[in-house]
Coordinates of C-alpha atoms in Angstrom, one line a residue:
M200 CA 30.0 15.1 -17.9
T201 CA 28.7 13.2 -14.9
A202 CA 25.7 13.7 -12.6
L203 CA 28.0 14.6 -9.8
I204 CA 27.8 18.2 -10.8
G205 CA 26.3 20.1 -7.9
I206 CA 27.0 17.3 -5.4
G207 CA 30.6 17.2 -6.2
C208 CA 31.1 20.8 -5.5
L209 CA 30.9 20.1 -1.8
H210 CA 34.0 18.6 -0.2
A211 CA 33.5 14.9 0.6
Q212 CA 33.6 14.2 4.3
A213 CA 36.7 12.5 5.5
Q214 CA 34.7 9.6 6.9
Q215 CA 33.6 6.7 4.7
P216 CA 31.3 5.6 3.2
D217 CA 30.0 8.6 1.2
R218 CA 26.8 8.7 -0.7
Q219 CA 28.5 9.7 -3.9
K220 CA 29.8 6.1 -4.1
F221 CA 26.3 4.7 -4.2
P222 CA 24.4 6.1 -7.3
D223 CA 21.3 4.3 -8.4
V224 CA 21.2 1.5 -5.9
L225 CA 17.6 1.3 -6.9
D226 CA 16.2 1.9 -10.4
I227 CA 13.4 4.5 -9.8
R228 CA 12.7 5.5 -13.4
H229 CA 9.0 5.6 -13.9
Q230 CA 6.3 6.6 -16.4
V231 CA 2.9 7.4 -15.0
K232 CA 0.3 5.3 -17.0
D233 CA -2.2 4.9 -14.2
T234 CA -2.5 7.5 -11.5
N235 CA -3.5 4.8 -9.0
N236 CA -0.7 2.4 -9.8
T237 CA 2.0 2.8 -7.1
V238 CA 3.9 -0.4 -8.1
A239 CA 7.1 1.6 -8.8
G240 CA 10.2 2.9 -7.2
F241 CA 10.4 6.5 -6.1
F242 CA 12.2 8.8 -3.6
A243 CA 10.9 10.5 -0.4
D244 CA 12.7 11.8 2.6
Q245 CA 12.2 13.2 6.1
G246 CA 8.8 11.5 6.4
A247 CA 7.3 13.3 3.5
W248 CA 3.9 12.2 2.2
H249 CA 4.8 13.0 -1.4
A250 CA 7.5 11.3 -3.5
Y251 CA 9.2 11.6 -6.9
A252 CA 10.7 9.3 -9.5
L253 CA 13.2 9.8 -12.3
P254 CA 11.9 10.1 -15.9
A255 CA 11.5 6.9 -18.0
R256 CA 10.1 8.6 -21.1
E257 CA 11.5 11.3 -23.3
E258 CA 8.6 13.7 -22.6
D259 CA 9.6 13.9 -18.9
N260 CA 13.2 14.7 -19.4
G261 CA 14.0 18.0 -17.7
A262 CA 11.6 17.1 -14.9
F263 CA 11.2 14.8 -11.9
V264 CA 8.2 12.5 -12.3
G265 CA 5.3 13.0 -10.0
P266 CA 4.8 13.8 -7.2
L267 CA 3.1 10.7 -5.9
I268 CA 0.8 12.0 -3.1
M269 CA -0.1 9.8 -0.2
D270 CA -2.7 9.5 2.5
M271 CA -4.9 6.4 2.9
Q272 CA -3.8 5.6 -0.7
G273 CA -1.3 6.9 -3.2
R274 CA -2.0 8.7 -6.4
W275 CA 0.3 10.3 -8.9
L276 CA -0.6 13.9 -9.5
G277 CA 0.7 13.7 -13.0
H278 CA 3.6 13.0 -15.2
N279 CA 5.4 16.0 -13.7
T280 CA 4.8 19.3 -12.0
A281 CA 8.1 21.0 -12.8
R282 CA 9.6 20.4 -16.3
L283 CA 12.2 22.9 -17.2
R284 CA 12.2 24.1 -20.8
I285 CA 14.5 26.8 -22.2
F286 CA 13.7 29.0 -25.3
E287 CA 15.9 31.4 -27.2
N288 CA 14.5 33.7 -29.9
E289 CA 11.1 32.0 -29.4
R290 CA 12.5 28.6 -30.3
E291 CA 12.9 25.8 -27.8
L292 CA 16.5 24.6 -27.4
P293 CA 16.9 20.9 -27.9
M294 CA 18.2 18.7 -25.1
S295 CA 21.1 16.2 -25.4
A296 CA 23.5 14.2 -23.3
I297 CA 20.8 13.6 -20.7
T298 CA 21.8 11.8 -17.5
V299 CA 19.6 11.0 -14.5
H300 CA 20.8 9.6 -11.1
Y301 CA 19.4 8.8 -7.7
Y302 CA 21.9 9.3 -4.9
P303 CA 20.9 8.5 -1.3
G304 CA 18.9 11.6 -0.3
I305 CA 18.8 13.4 -3.7
L306 CA 17.7 13.2 -7.3
V307 CA 20.0 14.6 -10.0
Q308 CA 19.5 15.3 -13.7
T309 CA 21.9 16.9 -16.1
W310 CA 21.7 17.8 -19.8
Q311 CA 23.2 20.0 -22.5
L312 CA 21.6 22.5 -24.8
P313 CA 23.4 24.4 -27.6
G314 CA 25.9 26.5 -25.7
L315 CA 24.3 25.7 -22.3
Q316 CA 24.9 23.2 -19.5
V317 CA 22.0 22.4 -17.1
N318 CA 22.0 20.6 -13.8
M319 CA 18.8 20.0 -11.7
Q320 CA 18.5 18.6 -8.2
L321 CA 15.7 17.7 -5.9
L322 CA 15.9 17.2 -2.2
Y323 CA 13.7 17.7 0.9
S324 CA 14.1 20.6 3.2
N325 CA 11.6 19.2 5.7
K326 CA 8.8 16.7 6.1
N327 CA 6.4 18.8 3.9
T328 CA 8.7 20.4 1.3
A329 CA 10.8 19.2 -1.6
V330 CA 13.1 21.8 -3.2
I331 CA 14.2 21.8 -6.8
Q332 CA 17.1 23.9 -8.1
A333 CA 18.3 24.1 -11.7
T334 CA 21.6 25.7 -12.5
I335 CA 22.1 27.0 -16.1
K336 CA 25.6 27.7 -17.3
N337 CA 26.4 29.7 -20.4
T338 CA 29.2 27.8 -22.1
A339 CA 29.1 29.9 -25.3
K340 CA 31.3 33.0 -26.0
Q341 CA 28.4 35.4 -26.3
S342 CA 25.7 36.7 -23.9
R343 CA 22.3 34.9 -24.1
T344 CA 18.8 36.1 -23.6
L345 CA 16.7 33.1 -22.5
D346 CA 13.1 32.5 -21.8
L347 CA 12.8 29.9 -19.0
Q348 CA 9.6 27.9 -18.4
W349 CA 8.5 25.6 -15.7
S350 CA 5.6 23.5 -17.0
A351 CA 3.4 20.8 -15.6
N352 CA 1.5 17.8 -17.0
V353 CA -1.2 17.1 -14.5
L354 CA -3.5 14.1 -14.8
L355 CA -5.7 14.4 -11.7
A356 CA -8.6 16.8 -11.8
T357 CA -7.2 19.9 -10.2
S358 CA -8.1 23.6 -9.6
Y359 CA -5.6 26.4 -9.2
S360 CA -5.3 29.5 -7.0
R361 CA -2.7 32.1 -6.0
P362 CA -2.8 32.6 -2.3
A363 CA 0.0 34.8 -1.0
G364 CA 1.6 34.7 -4.4
D365 CA 2.2 31.0 -4.4
L366 CA 0.6 28.5 -6.8
L367 CA -1.8 26.2 -5.1
L368 CA -2.9 23.0 -6.9
Q369 CA -6.0 21.6 -5.2
L370 CA -7.3 18.1 -6.1
Q371 CA -11.0 18.1 -6.8
K372 CA -11.2 14.6 -5.2
G373 CA -10.1 14.5 -1.6
G374 CA -9.2 18.2 -1.3
H375 CA -5.4 17.6 -1.0
Q376 CA -3.2 20.5 -2.0
L377 CA 0.3 20.9 -3.5
R378 CA 1.7 24.3 -2.9
I379 CA 4.5 25.6 -5.2
R380 CA 6.6 28.6 -4.4
Y381 CA 9.2 30.3 -6.6
D382 CA 12.4 31.9 -5.6
T383 CA 11.3 35.3 -7.0
P384 CA 8.0 37.0 -7.7
T385 CA 9.0 37.7 -11.3
W386 CA 7.6 34.4 -12.7
Q387 CA 4.6 34.8 -14.9
I388 CA 2.1 32.0 -14.2
T389 CA -0.7 30.8 -16.4
T390 CA -2.9 27.8 -15.7
A391 CA -4.9 25.3 -17.8
K392 CA -6.9 22.1 -17.2
E393 CA -3.9 19.9 -18.0
G394 CA -1.4 21.9 -15.9
Y395 CA 0.3 25.3 -15.6
S396 CA 3.4 27.1 -16.8
A397 CA 5.6 29.7 -15.2
T398 CA 7.9 31.8 -17.4
K399 CA 10.7 34.2 -16.8
K400 CA 13.3 36.0 -19.0
I401 CA 17.0 36.1 -18.1
S402 CA 20.2 37.5 -19.5
L403 CA 23.2 35.3 -19.1
P404 CA 26.8 36.6 -19.9
P405 CA 29.3 34.1 -21.2
G406 CA 30.7 31.8 -18.6
N407 CA 28.1 32.8 -16.0
T408 CA 25.6 30.6 -14.2
S409 CA 21.9 31.3 -13.3
R410 CA 20.2 29.4 -10.5
I411 CA 16.4 29.0 -10.3
T412 CA 14.6 27.4 -7.4
Q413 CA 11.1 26.3 -6.6
S414 CA 9.7 24.3 -3.7
Q415 CA 6.7 21.9 -3.6
S416 CA 4.9 21.3 -0.3
Y417 CA 2.3 18.8 0.5
N418 CA 0.5 17.7 3.7
A419 CA -1.6 14.5 4.0
D420 CA -4.0 16.5 6.1
A421 CA -6.3 18.0 3.5
L422 CA -7.7 20.4 6.1
Q423 CA -4.4 22.1 6.4
T424 CA -2.8 24.2 3.6
P425 CA 0.8 22.9 3.3
E426 CA 3.1 25.1 5.2
H427 CA 6.2 26.4 3.5
Q428 CA 9.7 26.6 4.9
Q429 CA 11.2 29.7 3.4
I430 CA 13.6 28.8 0.6
S431 CA 17.0 29.4 2.1
S432 CA 20.4 29.0 0.4
F433 CA 20.2 25.8 -1.6
T434 CA 23.9 25.3 -1.0
S435 CA 23.1 25.2 2.7
L436 CA 20.3 22.8 2.2
L437 CA 22.5 20.6 0.0
R438 CA 25.3 20.6 2.6
A439 CA 22.9 19.7 5.4
N440 CA 21.3 17.0 3.2
Q441 CA 24.7 15.5 2.3
Q442 CA 25.9 15.5 5.9
R443 CA 22.7 13.9 7.2
W444 CA 22.7 11.1 4.6
N445 CA 26.4 10.4 4.9
N446 CA 25.7 10.1 8.7
Y447 CA 23.0 7.6 7.9
L448 CA 25.4 5.6 5.7
Q449 CA 28.3 5.7 8.1
K450 CA 26.2 4.4 11.0
G451 CA 24.0 2.1 9.1
L452 CA 26.8 0.4 7.1
K453 CA 29.0 -0.1 10.2
G454 CA 30.2 -3.8 10.2
V455 CA 29.1 -4.3 6.6
A456 CA 31.7 -5.6 4.2
P457 CA 32.7 -3.1 1.4
A458 CA 31.4 -5.5 -1.3
Q459 CA 28.0 -5.5 0.3
Q460 CA 27.6 -1.8 1.1
R461 CA 25.5 -1.1 -2.0
L462 CA 23.0 -3.6 -0.8
G463 CA 23.2 -2.1 2.7
T464 CA 22.6 1.3 1.2
K465 CA 19.6 -0.1 -0.7
C466 CA 18.2 -1.2 2.7
I467 CA 18.6 2.3 4.2
V468 CA 17.0 4.2 1.3
T469 CA 14.1 1.6 1.2
L470 CA 13.4 2.2 4.9
L471 CA 13.6 6.0 4.7
T472 CA 11.5 6.2 1.5
N473 CA 8.8 4.4 3.4
W474 CA 9.1 6.8 6.4
R475 CA 6.0 8.9 7.0
S476 CA 5.7 11.8 9.4
A477 CA 3.0 12.2 12.1
T478 CA -0.2 13.6 10.7
K479 CA -4.0 13.2 11.3
G480 CA -4.6 9.9 13.1
L481 CA -0.9 9.0 13.3
H482 CA 0.6 10.7 16.3
H483 CA 4.3 9.8 15.8
D484 CA 6.4 9.1 12.8
G485 CA 6.6 5.6 11.5
V486 CA 7.4 3.4 8.5
F487 CA 5.0 1.9 5.9
P488 CA 5.6 -1.7 5.1
S489 CA 5.7 -0.5 1.5
A490 CA 4.6 2.7 -0.1
S491 CA 4.7 0.9 -3.4
Y492 CA 1.6 -1.2 -2.5
Q493 CA -1.7 0.4 -1.9
G494 CA -2.7 -2.0 0.9
F495 CA 0.2 -1.0 3.1
Y496 CA -0.5 2.7 3.7
G497 CA -0.4 2.5 7.5
F498 CA 1.7 1.3 10.3
W499 CA 1.6 -2.4 11.4
A500 CA 2.7 -3.6 14.9
W501 CA 5.2 -6.3 14.3
D502 CA 6.5 -4.5 11.2
S503 CA 7.2 -1.6 13.4
W504 CA 9.1 -3.6 16.0
K505 CA 11.3 -5.2 13.3
Q506 CA 11.9 -2.0 11.5
A507 CA 12.9 -0.3 14.7
V508 CA 15.6 -2.8 15.4
A509 CA 17.3 -1.9 12.1
L510 CA 16.5 1.8 12.2
T511 CA 18.1 2.3 15.5
R512 CA 21.5 1.7 13.9
F513 CA 21.3 4.9 11.8
H514 CA 18.1 6.8 12.8
P515 CA 17.3 6.1 16.5
Q516 CA 14.8 8.9 16.7
L517 CA 12.7 7.3 14.0
A518 CA 13.1 3.9 15.6
K519 CA 11.7 5.3 18.9
D520 CA 8.8 7.0 17.2
N521 CA 7.9 4.0 15.1
I522 CA 7.5 2.1 18.4
R523 CA 5.6 5.0 20.0
A524 CA 3.3 5.3 17.1
M525 CA 1.8 1.9 17.9
F526 CA 1.6 2.3 21.6
D527 CA -0.2 5.6 21.2
F528 CA -3.2 3.4 20.6
Q529 CA -2.7 0.9 23.4
D530 CA -6.1 0.3 25.1
T531 CA -6.7 0.3 28.8
A532 CA -6.4 -3.5 28.9
G533 CA -3.0 -3.4 27.3
M534 CA -3.8 -4.5 23.7
V535 CA -2.0 -2.8 20.8
P536 CA -3.9 -2.8 17.6
D537 CA -2.8 -4.8 14.5
C538 CA -2.4 -1.7 12.3
I539 CA -3.2 2.0 12.4
Y540 CA -3.9 4.7 9.7
T541 CA -4.3 8.4 9.2
D542 CA -8.0 7.6 9.3
T543 CA -8.4 6.0 12.8
T544 CA -11.8 4.5 11.9
E545 CA -9.8 2.1 9.7
N546 CA -7.5 0.9 12.6
N547 CA -7.7 -2.9 13.0
W548 CA -8.7 -3.9 16.5
R549 CA -9.8 -7.4 15.5
D550 CA -6.3 -8.7 16.5
T551 CA -2.9 -7.6 17.5
K552 CA 0.5 -8.9 16.2
P553 CA 3.2 -11.1 17.7
P554 CA 4.9 -9.6 20.8
L555 CA 8.3 -8.3 19.7
A556 CA 8.1 -4.8 21.1
A557 CA 10.4 -5.4 24.1
W558 CA 13.0 -6.8 21.6
A559 CA 12.8 -3.5 19.7
V560 CA 13.0 -1.3 22.8
N561 CA 16.0 -3.2 24.0
A562 CA 17.7 -2.8 20.6
V563 CA 17.1 1.0 20.8
F564 CA 18.6 1.1 24.3
R565 CA 21.6 -0.9 23.3
S566 CA 22.4 1.6 20.5
T567 CA 21.4 4.8 22.4
H568 CA 21.7 4.1 26.1
D569 CA 18.5 6.2 26.5
T570 CA 17.2 5.3 29.9
A571 CA 14.4 7.9 29.6
F572 CA 13.0 6.0 26.6
V573 CA 13.2 2.8 28.6
K574 CA 11.4 4.4 31.5
E575 CA 8.7 5.7 29.1
M576 CA 8.1 2.3 27.4
Y577 CA 8.6 -0.2 30.2
P578 CA 5.2 0.1 31.9
L579 CA 3.5 -0.1 28.4
L580 CA 5.5 -3.2 27.5
E581 CA 4.7 -4.8 30.9
K582 CA 1.0 -4.1 30.3
Y583 CA 1.1 -5.5 26.8
H584 CA 2.8 -8.6 28.0
H585 CA 0.2 -9.3 30.7
W586 CA -2.6 -8.7 28.2
W587 CA -1.5 -11.9 26.3
Y588 CA -2.0 -14.1 29.4
A589 CA -5.3 -12.5 30.3
N590 CA -6.8 -12.8 26.9
R591 CA -5.0 -15.5 25.0
D592 CA -4.5 -18.4 27.4
H593 CA -7.6 -20.5 27.0
D594 CA -6.8 -23.3 29.4
R595 CA -4.7 -21.2 31.8
D596 CA -1.7 -23.4 31.4
S597 CA 0.7 -20.5 30.9
L598 CA 1.0 -21.2 27.2
C599 CA -0.8 -18.7 24.9
E600 CA -2.7 -19.0 21.6
F601 CA -3.2 -16.6 18.8
G602 CA -6.7 -15.3 18.7
A603 CA -9.0 -12.4 17.9
T604 CA -11.4 -10.0 19.5
D605 CA -14.3 -10.8 17.1
G606 CA -14.2 -14.6 17.2
T607 CA -13.2 -15.1 13.6
R608 CA -10.5 -17.5 12.6
I609 CA -9.2 -15.2 9.9
A610 CA -8.4 -12.5 12.4
A611 CA -6.8 -15.0 14.7
A612 CA -4.5 -16.1 11.8
W613 CA -3.7 -12.5 11.1
E614 CA -2.7 -12.1 14.7
S615 CA 0.0 -14.7 14.1
G616 CA 1.3 -12.6 11.2
M617 CA 1.4 -15.8 9.1
D618 CA -2.0 -15.1 7.7
N619 CA -2.7 -18.4 5.8
A620 CA -0.2 -20.7 7.3
V621 CA -0.9 -24.4 6.8
R622 CA -0.8 -25.1 10.5
F623 CA -4.0 -23.1 11.0
D624 CA -6.0 -24.9 8.3
N625 CA -8.0 -27.1 10.7
A626 CA -8.0 -24.7 13.7
R627 CA -11.2 -23.7 15.4
M628 CA -12.1 -20.8 17.7
L629 CA -12.5 -21.0 21.5
Q630 CA -14.0 -18.2 23.6
N631 CA -12.1 -17.0 26.6
G632 CA -14.3 -14.1 27.6
P633 CA -15.9 -11.0 26.2
H634 CA -14.0 -9.9 23.1
A635 CA -11.4 -12.5 23.8
W636 CA -11.0 -15.7 21.6
S637 CA -8.2 -18.2 21.0
L638 CA -7.5 -20.7 18.3
D639 CA -7.7 -24.2 19.6
Q640 CA -3.9 -24.6 19.4
A641 CA -1.1 -23.1 21.3
S642 CA 1.6 -21.8 18.9
V643 CA 5.2 -22.4 19.5
D644 CA 6.3 -19.1 17.9
L645 CA 4.0 -17.0 20.1
N646 CA 5.3 -18.6 23.3
V647 CA 8.9 -18.3 22.1
Y648 CA 8.3 -14.6 21.5
L649 CA 6.8 -14.3 25.0
Y650 CA 9.8 -16.1 26.4
A651 CA 12.1 -13.7 24.7
E652 CA 10.0 -10.7 25.9
K653 CA 10.3 -11.9 29.5
N654 CA 14.1 -11.9 29.2
Y655 CA 14.1 -8.4 27.5
L656 CA 11.8 -7.1 30.1
A657 CA 14.2 -8.4 32.8
T658 CA 17.0 -6.5 31.1
L659 CA 15.0 -3.3 30.8
A660 CA 13.9 -3.6 34.4
A661 CA 17.5 -3.8 35.5
V662 CA 18.3 -0.7 33.5
L663 CA 15.6 1.1 35.5
K664 CA 16.9 -0.5 38.7
Q665 CA 13.5 -2.2 39.2
P666 CA 13.0 -5.8 40.3
A667 CA 13.8 -8.2 37.5
Q668 CA 14.0 -11.6 39.1
H669 CA 10.3 -12.4 38.6
W670 CA 10.9 -12.1 34.8
H671 CA 13.8 -14.5 35.0
T672 CA 11.7 -17.0 37.0
Q673 CA 8.8 -16.8 34.5
A674 CA 11.2 -17.2 31.6
A675 CA 12.7 -20.3 33.1
Q676 CA 9.3 -21.8 33.8
L677 CA 8.1 -21.0 30.2
K678 CA 11.2 -22.6 28.8
Q679 CA 10.3 -25.9 30.5
H680 CA 6.7 -25.7 29.2
I681 CA 7.9 -25.0 25.6
D682 CA 10.4 -27.8 25.7
R683 CA 7.9 -30.3 27.2
R684 CA 4.8 -29.3 25.1
F685 CA 6.2 -28.2 21.7
Y686 CA 9.4 -30.2 21.0
D687 CA 9.0 -33.5 19.3
T688 CA 11.9 -35.8 20.2
E689 CA 11.0 -38.2 17.3
T690 CA 11.5 -35.7 14.5
G691 CA 13.7 -33.2 16.4
F692 CA 11.6 -30.1 15.7
Y693 CA 9.1 -27.9 17.4
Y694 CA 5.3 -27.8 16.5
D695 CA 2.1 -26.1 17.6
R696 CA 0.0 -28.1 20.1
R697 CA -3.8 -28.8 19.9
L698 CA -6.2 -27.8 22.7
P699 CA -7.3 -29.8 24.6
G700 CA -4.7 -32.5 24.9
D701 CA -1.1 -32.7 23.7
S702 CA -1.4 -33.7 20.0
L703 CA 1.1 -31.8 17.9
V704 CA 0.2 -30.0 14.6
K705 CA 3.1 -31.7 12.7
V706 CA 3.7 -29.1 10.0
L707 CA 7.3 -28.3 9.3
G708 CA 7.3 -24.6 9.3
A709 CA 9.3 -21.5 10.3
E710 CA 7.7 -21.4 13.7
G711 CA 9.7 -24.6 14.5
W712 CA 13.1 -23.0 14.2
L713 CA 12.2 -19.8 16.2
P714 CA 13.5 -21.3 19.5
L715 CA 17.0 -21.1 18.1
W716 CA 16.7 -17.3 17.9
A717 CA 15.4 -17.1 21.5
G718 CA 18.3 -19.3 22.7
L719 CA 16.0 -21.7 24.6
S720 CA 17.0 -25.0 22.8
S721 CA 19.7 -27.3 24.0
K722 CA 22.8 -27.9 21.8
D723 CA 21.4 -31.2 20.8
Q724 CA 18.0 -29.8 19.9
A725 CA 19.7 -27.0 17.9
Q726 CA 21.7 -29.5 15.9
N727 CA 18.5 -31.6 15.2
I728 CA 16.8 -28.5 13.9
A729 CA 19.9 -27.6 11.8
N730 CA 19.9 -31.1 10.3
I731 CA 16.3 -30.6 9.1
L732 CA 17.1 -27.1 7.8
Q733 CA 20.0 -28.4 5.7
Q734 CA 17.9 -31.0 3.8
P735 CA 17.3 -30.0 0.2
T736 CA 13.8 -31.6 0.3
T737 CA 12.7 -29.4 3.2
F738 CA 14.3 -26.1 3.7
N739 CA 17.7 -26.0 1.9
T740 CA 16.3 -24.7 -1.4
Q741 CA 17.9 -22.4 -4.0
V742 CA 16.9 -19.5 -1.7
P743 CA 16.9 -21.3 1.6
L744 CA 14.4 -21.4 4.5
P745 CA 10.9 -21.2 3.0
V746 CA 8.3 -20.8 5.8
L747 CA 6.8 -24.2 4.8
S748 CA 8.8 -27.3 4.0
A749 CA 9.1 -27.8 0.3
A750 CA 8.0 -31.4 0.9
H751 CA 4.6 -30.5 2.2
P752 CA 1.7 -31.1 -0.2
A753 CA 0.4 -27.5 0.3
F754 CA 3.8 -26.0 -0.6
D755 CA 2.9 -23.3 -3.2
P756 CA 5.3 -20.3 -3.2
R757 CA 3.7 -18.6 -6.2
R758 CA 0.2 -18.3 -4.7
G759 CA 0.9 -19.4 -1.1
Y760 CA 1.9 -16.2 0.7
W761 CA 2.8 -18.0 4.0
R762 CA 2.6 -21.4 2.4
G763 CA 6.0 -21.6 0.8
P764 CA 7.8 -18.3 0.1
V765 CA 11.0 -17.2 1.9
W766 CA 10.2 -14.4 4.3
L767 CA 13.4 -12.5 5.3
D768 CA 12.3 -11.9 8.9
Q769 CA 11.9 -15.7 9.4
F770 CA 15.2 -16.2 7.5
Y771 CA 16.9 -13.8 9.9
F772 CA 15.5 -15.6 13.0
A773 CA 16.9 -18.9 11.7
V774 CA 20.3 -17.6 10.7
N775 CA 20.7 -15.5 13.9
G776 CA 19.7 -18.6 15.9
L777 CA 22.2 -20.8 14.1
Q778 CA 24.9 -18.2 14.8
R779 CA 23.9 -18.1 18.5
Y780 CA 24.6 -21.9 18.7
Q781 CA 27.9 -21.5 16.9
L782 CA 26.6 -23.2 13.8
H783 CA 28.3 -20.6 11.6
A784 CA 29.1 -22.8 8.6
I785 CA 25.4 -23.6 8.1
A786 CA 24.4 -20.0 8.6
D787 CA 27.0 -18.8 6.2
T788 CA 25.8 -21.3 3.6
F789 CA 22.3 -20.0 3.8
L790 CA 23.4 -16.4 3.7
H791 CA 25.6 -17.1 0.6
K792 CA 22.7 -18.6 -1.2
L793 CA 20.4 -15.7 -0.3
W794 CA 22.9 -13.1 -1.5
T795 CA 23.6 -15.1 -4.7
N796 CA 20.2 -16.3 -5.7
A797 CA 17.5 -13.9 -4.4
E798 CA 16.4 -11.2 -6.8
G799 CA 17.5 -7.7 -5.9
M800 CA 20.5 -8.6 -3.8
Q801 CA 23.1 -7.8 -6.4
D802 CA 21.5 -5.3 -8.7
S803 CA 19.3 -2.2 -8.8
R804 CA 16.0 -4.1 -8.5
P805 CA 14.0 -3.7 -5.3
L806 CA 13.8 -5.8 -2.2
Y807 CA 10.6 -7.9 -2.1
E808 CA 8.1 -8.8 0.5
N809 CA 9.1 -12.5 0.0
Y810 CA 10.9 -14.8 -2.4
H811 CA 10.3 -17.9 -4.4
P812 CA 12.6 -20.5 -2.8
L813 CA 13.1 -22.6 -6.0
T814 CA 13.8 -19.7 -8.4
G815 CA 14.8 -16.7 -6.3
K816 CA 12.2 -14.5 -7.9
G817 CA 10.9 -11.7 -5.8
L818 CA 7.2 -12.0 -4.9
N819 CA 4.4 -9.7 -3.8
A820 CA 5.1 -6.1 -2.6
I821 CA 8.3 -4.4 -3.7
H822 CA 10.5 -2.0 -1.6
F823 CA 9.4 -3.9 1.5
S824 CA 10.5 -2.4 4.8
W825 CA 11.1 -5.4 7.0
S826 CA 13.0 -7.2 4.2
A827 CA 15.3 -4.2 4.1
A828 CA 15.5 -4.1 7.9
H829 CA 16.5 -7.8 8.2
V830 CA 18.9 -7.7 5.3
L831 CA 20.7 -4.8 6.9
L832 CA 20.9 -6.7 10.2
M833 CA 22.3 -9.8 8.5
L834 CA 24.9 -7.8 6.6
D835 CA 26.5 -6.7 9.8
K836 CA 29.2 -9.3 10.5
T837 CA 29.8 -8.0 14.0
S838 CA 26.2 -8.3 15.2
V839 CA 24.8 -11.5 16.8
E840 CA 22.2 -11.1 19.5

């Protein structure tokens, strides 16, 4: 028997790929030992704020683990809230031949009992509601009278009530609610401190099948009782779910070689499990960096831009909303905050993040041709672009610096996105005006991003039939500034520049190869950079392209964060840049080493926030969204910007 029962009953779509070919691209088996420990794999869909895992311990067989409920942090409600047990003649029937699988968009569990075959599935019917259906088939030759029981093992302090006939679990801390609804009112429900049980008696003739269904609804807004979508035909829900997910795969895996489509599928399910719907202080849907790390329960600016570029391949509406979510908070001066949360008092206005928003909007337009979206976003992008020059150009030389609104160096380093990069170790703060400070160094990556943004703004202006020449003129001028002020002819690399004066901060780091991605280097400069990247002592490590040269004394991938690991966004910028300059053999070598040596690229382990360049071990947060986004972009052999 396979876990395709239930899924397989629907005719596979003629188009490929199909989700049935991609079981368990991630291992999401989990045992809840600490309700606050979210370092695990799990499944969510449609922007839901609650998620489920597959059982890792025998006591959870017959159930899906969780849910994990999310708001400003994540907490596991318990081991399970819907374990199916079956009794006959007052004796529990023993389970055997248990299989559990995670297909894109659905969890499946099957098992056998004496004379019975059971299949259970979980999918989401909307952003608030997960639906669980169990089918019980009598494989014996005689009729059976069975007592069915849904039971729960709840760990968080919870109270219970029965509004409108539903079962409402209300957390005593935080007031969040999980609402359970059954398919019929004939279930007899009893509650206790450690959970609840719901029982029902059925008669099942030989060869017949009984189907039982329940839904579980959760809303991160504790002031709102979770709304229920009426449980409709599970077959219809299943068909819609399969069609939607096959559509994601068919679009998202376009251009991906068959041998790498499991990895591409892992990227898609990672992004969509981190998808959260609009609620409370978040006005549009967006994507967490990782729901598996408590510190990432919000939306970040440059994460959002990067995620959108990949999302638009298979879910353009989510890509648009992920961009909108950040611009919902753009202030009157044009600044976009660093990160935003359901609790807006926690939003970080001390800094913003590198300007990649026009890149993201352009990517959305290329995939959708949605001029209305461009019209909506263009004035916001233009305002954001001008904000940088008004607030982050200390000496008014048309080269910007990373900075902060509160004058602290730590916030200025955060603004770069490379929080503890070596190049900032000796930087100091310079005040530009009220709530506007700069580091005393102009950063090559920031100005390269601004150069790219000018070109994307020119493209978007042309889409709207608005004047674009001024953007081209500014880009050409900035290109000259970058070449003259950041490129070092002696070493053949780009570096940050100190203020005042022209001394370079000669740290070999990822910022120095970014000009390749933007296409502003000459062919000779590109070759010089490529020569440095190919050296085993600097960047051509087991997993190539650490964000700091391996030869630097401060190189420390294990504890360094931005002082040595391989970050896949920066890896992407390098490889994409090499491809732009027709240096395909070098790019292919780096990609081969990534696919071969980095943890999680060829198995069911997660994609990591970053990687150890000497061992390939995944580091820091698991199930990381921008890693998934950039891997998916790099898997597409047909896509070079």
